[in-house]
Amino acid sequence: MKKIVLANFKSNKSVTNIQLWFEKFLKNVDSTVFEKLDVSVAPSYVSLVGAEKLVDDSGKNVTLSVQDISSFPAGSYTGAISGQNLNGLKVKYVIVGHSERRKYFEETSKDVALKVTQGLQNGMTPVICVDTEYLDEQLGLIDKEELEKCVVAYEPISAIGTGKSADVGSVREVAERIKRIAGNIPVIYGGSVDEFNINEYLIVADGVLPSTSSLDPDQFIRVLESVS
Ligand code: PGA
């Protein structure tokens, strides 16, 4: 199986800047990176349609993902982006339960379990973010059959956006723990991943979830091209 590299832009960049990012990235990235890596990019929702056109026109094997989804189905939920809203776009992964969603939007493990259902019902693969304190609670709330179709991202809060990436041995241990609970599903690591440390994490995990190092297209290309 290819290793996953899922770039999360968070709330960064204007529509124009995201368009420029894709133009530069798609023009300069070497197609051979996609032979060994499953590369997906999660820009803001408002850039998805434009990005999809650029990706399709480029013929490069990169997919698009989203950073969140409503826990509710389609209906009277003003302002929410439902799974149905995304039908018609080719969205591969939906990130759910990122620690920033928990911290700033008071999202609970129950909300995240509902988002998993919405993502799966609408053809996306949920990437469930966990840290060790609530890993058991979170995975325990997800239906076993649904969990088998997900990816889990181990994201220690201390490593996110700090430049202090987690100890590789601890990532190995947590990945093994997650697989004991969830079965042999992909487990990826996120937290200050860059071109200098990505190879270490790809030995112990099935992929990575970078944010800071993906925001500049040249740097993101270096991250991808440094994979051995
Ligand atoms: P970072 O963010 O790469 O900037 O540490 C990772 C994340 O929040 O998923």
Coordinates of C-alpha atoms and ligand atoms in Angstrom, one line a residue:
M1 CA 0.0 0.0 0.0
K2 CA 1.2 3.5 -0.8
K3 CA 2.1 5.7 2.1
I4 CA -0.4 8.6 2.7
V5 CA 0.7 12.2 2.7
L6 CA -2.3 14.4 3.6
A7 CA -1.6 18.2 3.5
N8 CA -3.9 20.2 5.8
F9 CA -4.0 23.9 4.9
K10 CA -6.2 24.7 8.0
S11 CA -7.7 28.2 7.6
N12 CA -4.7 29.6 5.8
K13 CA -4.7 31.4 2.4
S14 CA -7.1 33.3 0.2
V15 CA -8.9 31.7 -2.8
T16 CA -6.3 33.4 -5.0
N17 CA -3.4 32.1 -3.0
I18 CA -4.7 28.6 -3.0
Q19 CA -5.1 28.8 -6.8
L20 CA -1.5 30.0 -7.1
W21 CA -0.4 27.2 -4.8
F22 CA -2.0 24.5 -7.0
E23 CA -0.7 26.0 -10.2
K24 CA 2.9 26.1 -8.9
F25 CA 2.7 22.7 -7.2
L26 CA 1.1 20.9 -10.1
K27 CA 3.6 22.4 -12.6
N28 CA 6.7 21.6 -10.6
V29 CA 6.1 18.4 -8.7
D30 CA 7.7 15.3 -10.3
S31 CA 5.1 12.7 -11.3
T32 CA 7.2 9.9 -9.9
V33 CA 6.4 10.9 -6.3
F34 CA 2.8 9.7 -6.9
E35 CA 4.0 6.2 -7.7
K36 CA 5.0 5.6 -4.1
L37 CA 2.8 8.1 -2.3
D38 CA -0.9 8.7 -2.0
V39 CA -0.8 12.5 -1.9
S40 CA -4.0 14.4 -1.0
V41 CA -4.4 18.1 -0.2
A42 CA -7.1 19.6 2.1
P43 CA -7.6 23.3 1.2
S44 CA -10.5 25.4 2.5
Y45 CA -13.9 24.4 1.2
V46 CA -14.3 27.5 -0.9
S47 CA -11.2 26.5 -3.0
L48 CA -12.3 22.9 -3.7
V49 CA -14.1 23.5 -7.0
G50 CA -11.3 25.6 -8.4
A51 CA -8.6 23.2 -7.2
E52 CA -10.4 20.2 -8.7
K53 CA -10.3 21.8 -12.1
L54 CA -6.6 22.5 -11.8
V55 CA -5.8 19.0 -10.6
D56 CA -7.9 17.4 -13.4
D57 CA -6.3 19.5 -16.1
S58 CA -2.8 18.7 -14.8
G59 CA -3.3 14.9 -15.1
K60 CA -1.2 14.6 -11.8
N61 CA -2.3 11.8 -9.5
V62 CA -3.1 14.0 -6.5
T63 CA -6.5 14.0 -4.8
L64 CA -8.4 16.6 -2.7
S65 CA -9.7 16.2 0.8
V66 CA -11.6 18.3 3.4
Q67 CA -10.7 19.4 6.9
D68 CA -14.1 18.8 8.5
I69 CA -17.7 17.8 7.8
S70 CA -21.0 18.5 9.5
S71 CA -22.1 16.0 12.1
F72 CA -25.6 16.4 10.7
P73 CA -27.0 15.1 7.4
A74 CA -28.3 17.5 4.7
G75 CA -31.1 19.7 5.9
S76 CA -31.8 22.8 8.0
Y77 CA -28.4 23.4 9.6
T78 CA -27.5 26.9 8.5
G79 CA -23.8 27.4 7.7
A80 CA -22.9 23.7 8.0
I81 CA -21.2 21.9 5.1
S82 CA -22.9 18.5 4.9
G83 CA -21.6 15.4 3.2
Q84 CA -24.3 15.9 0.5
N85 CA -22.9 19.4 -0.2
L86 CA -19.7 17.7 -1.3
N87 CA -21.3 15.2 -3.6
G88 CA -20.2 15.8 -7.2
L89 CA -16.7 16.7 -6.0
K90 CA -14.0 14.1 -5.8
V91 CA -13.1 14.3 -2.1
K92 CA -11.0 11.4 -0.9
Y93 CA -10.4 12.0 2.8
V94 CA -12.3 13.9 5.4
I95 CA -10.3 14.9 8.5
V96 CA -12.4 14.6 11.6
G97 CA -11.8 15.5 15.2
H98 CA -8.6 17.6 14.7
S99 CA -7.5 18.8 18.1
E100 CA -8.1 22.4 17.0
R101 CA -11.8 21.5 16.3
R102 CA -11.9 20.0 19.8
K103 CA -10.2 23.0 21.4
Y104 CA -11.8 26.0 19.6
F105 CA -15.1 24.5 18.5
E106 CA -15.7 22.3 21.6
E107 CA -16.2 19.3 19.4
T108 CA -16.7 16.1 21.4
S109 CA -15.8 12.4 20.6
K110 CA -19.6 11.8 20.1
D111 CA -19.7 14.6 17.5
V112 CA -16.6 13.1 15.8
A113 CA -18.3 9.6 15.7
L114 CA -21.3 11.2 13.9
K115 CA -18.9 12.9 11.4
V116 CA -17.4 9.5 10.6
T117 CA -20.8 8.2 9.7
Q118 CA -21.5 11.3 7.5
G119 CA -18.2 11.0 5.7
L120 CA -18.6 7.3 5.0
Q121 CA -22.2 7.7 3.8
N122 CA -21.0 10.3 1.3
G123 CA -18.1 8.3 -0.1
M124 CA -15.2 9.8 1.8
T125 CA -12.6 8.1 4.0
P126 CA -12.6 9.6 7.5
V127 CA -9.2 10.4 9.0
I128 CA -9.9 10.4 12.7
C129 CA -7.4 12.5 14.7
V130 CA -6.5 11.3 18.2
D131 CA -4.1 12.0 21.0
T132 CA -3.4 9.4 23.6
E133 CA -5.7 10.8 26.4
Y134 CA -8.9 10.3 24.4
L135 CA -7.8 7.7 21.9
D136 CA -9.7 4.8 23.6
E137 CA -12.8 6.9 24.2
Q138 CA -12.9 8.1 20.6
L139 CA -12.3 4.8 18.9
G140 CA -14.8 3.1 21.3
L141 CA -17.6 5.4 20.2
I142 CA -17.2 4.4 16.5
D143 CA -19.1 1.5 15.1
K144 CA -16.7 -1.4 14.5
E145 CA -17.7 -1.8 10.8
E146 CA -17.2 1.9 10.2
L147 CA -13.9 2.0 12.0
E148 CA -12.5 -0.7 9.6
K149 CA -13.0 1.8 6.7
C150 CA -11.2 4.7 8.4
V151 CA -7.7 6.0 8.8
V152 CA -6.5 7.1 12.3
A153 CA -4.1 10.0 12.7
Y154 CA -2.0 10.1 15.8
E155 CA -1.5 13.7 16.5
P156 CA 0.2 14.6 19.8
I157 CA -0.9 18.1 20.7
S158 CA 2.6 19.0 21.9
A159 CA 3.9 18.4 18.3
I160 CA 1.4 20.3 16.3
G161 CA 2.7 23.5 14.8
T162 CA 5.6 23.6 17.4
G163 CA 8.5 22.3 15.4
K164 CA 8.9 19.7 18.2
S165 CA 7.9 16.5 16.4
A166 CA 7.2 13.4 18.4
D167 CA 9.7 10.8 19.3
V168 CA 9.6 8.1 16.6
G169 CA 9.5 5.2 19.1
S170 CA 6.4 6.7 20.8
V171 CA 4.7 7.0 17.4
R172 CA 5.5 3.3 16.7
E173 CA 4.0 2.3 20.1
V174 CA 0.8 4.4 19.7
A175 CA 0.3 3.1 16.1
E176 CA 0.5 -0.4 17.4
R177 CA -1.9 0.4 20.1
I178 CA -4.4 1.8 17.6
K179 CA -4.1 -1.2 15.4
R180 CA -4.8 -3.5 18.4
I181 CA -8.0 -1.6 19.0
A182 CA -9.1 -0.9 15.4
G183 CA -7.6 -3.7 13.4
N184 CA -5.1 -3.4 10.6
I185 CA -6.3 0.0 9.3
P186 CA -3.8 2.7 8.2
V187 CA -2.4 4.8 11.1
I188 CA -0.7 8.1 10.1
Y189 CA 1.3 10.6 12.2
G190 CA 0.9 14.4 12.3
G191 CA 2.9 17.0 14.1
S192 CA 5.8 19.1 12.7
V193 CA 6.5 16.7 9.8
D194 CA 9.0 18.1 7.3
E195 CA 11.5 17.1 4.7
F196 CA 14.1 16.2 7.3
N197 CA 12.0 13.8 9.4
I198 CA 9.4 12.4 7.1
N199 CA 11.3 9.2 6.3
E200 CA 11.6 8.3 10.0
Y201 CA 7.8 8.5 10.4
L202 CA 7.1 6.6 7.3
I203 CA 9.0 3.6 8.8
V204 CA 6.7 3.4 11.8
A205 CA 3.4 4.8 10.3
D206 CA 1.3 4.4 7.2
G207 CA 1.6 8.1 6.3
V208 CA 1.8 11.6 7.6
L209 CA -0.4 14.7 8.0
P210 CA 1.7 17.8 7.6
S211 CA 0.3 21.3 7.8
T212 CA 3.1 24.0 8.2
S213 CA 5.5 22.3 5.8
S214 CA 2.7 22.0 3.1
L215 CA 1.8 25.7 2.9
D216 CA 4.6 26.7 0.6
P217 CA 4.4 24.6 -2.6
D218 CA 8.2 24.4 -3.0
Q219 CA 8.6 23.2 0.5
F220 CA 5.8 20.6 0.1
I221 CA 7.5 19.4 -3.1
R222 CA 10.8 19.0 -1.1
V223 CA 8.8 17.0 1.6
L224 CA 7.5 14.6 -1.1
E225 CA 10.7 14.3 -3.0
S226 CA 12.7 13.6 0.1
V227 CA 10.8 10.3 0.6
S228 CA 13.2 7.4 0.0
Ligands
PGA1 P1 1.9 20.9 11.7 O1 0.4 20.6 11.9 O2 2.5 20.1 10.6 O3 1.9 22.4 11.4 O4 2.6 20.6 13.0 C1 -0.1 19.2 11.8 C2 -1.5 19.1 12.1 O5 -2.1 20.0 12.8 O6 -2.1 18.2 11.6

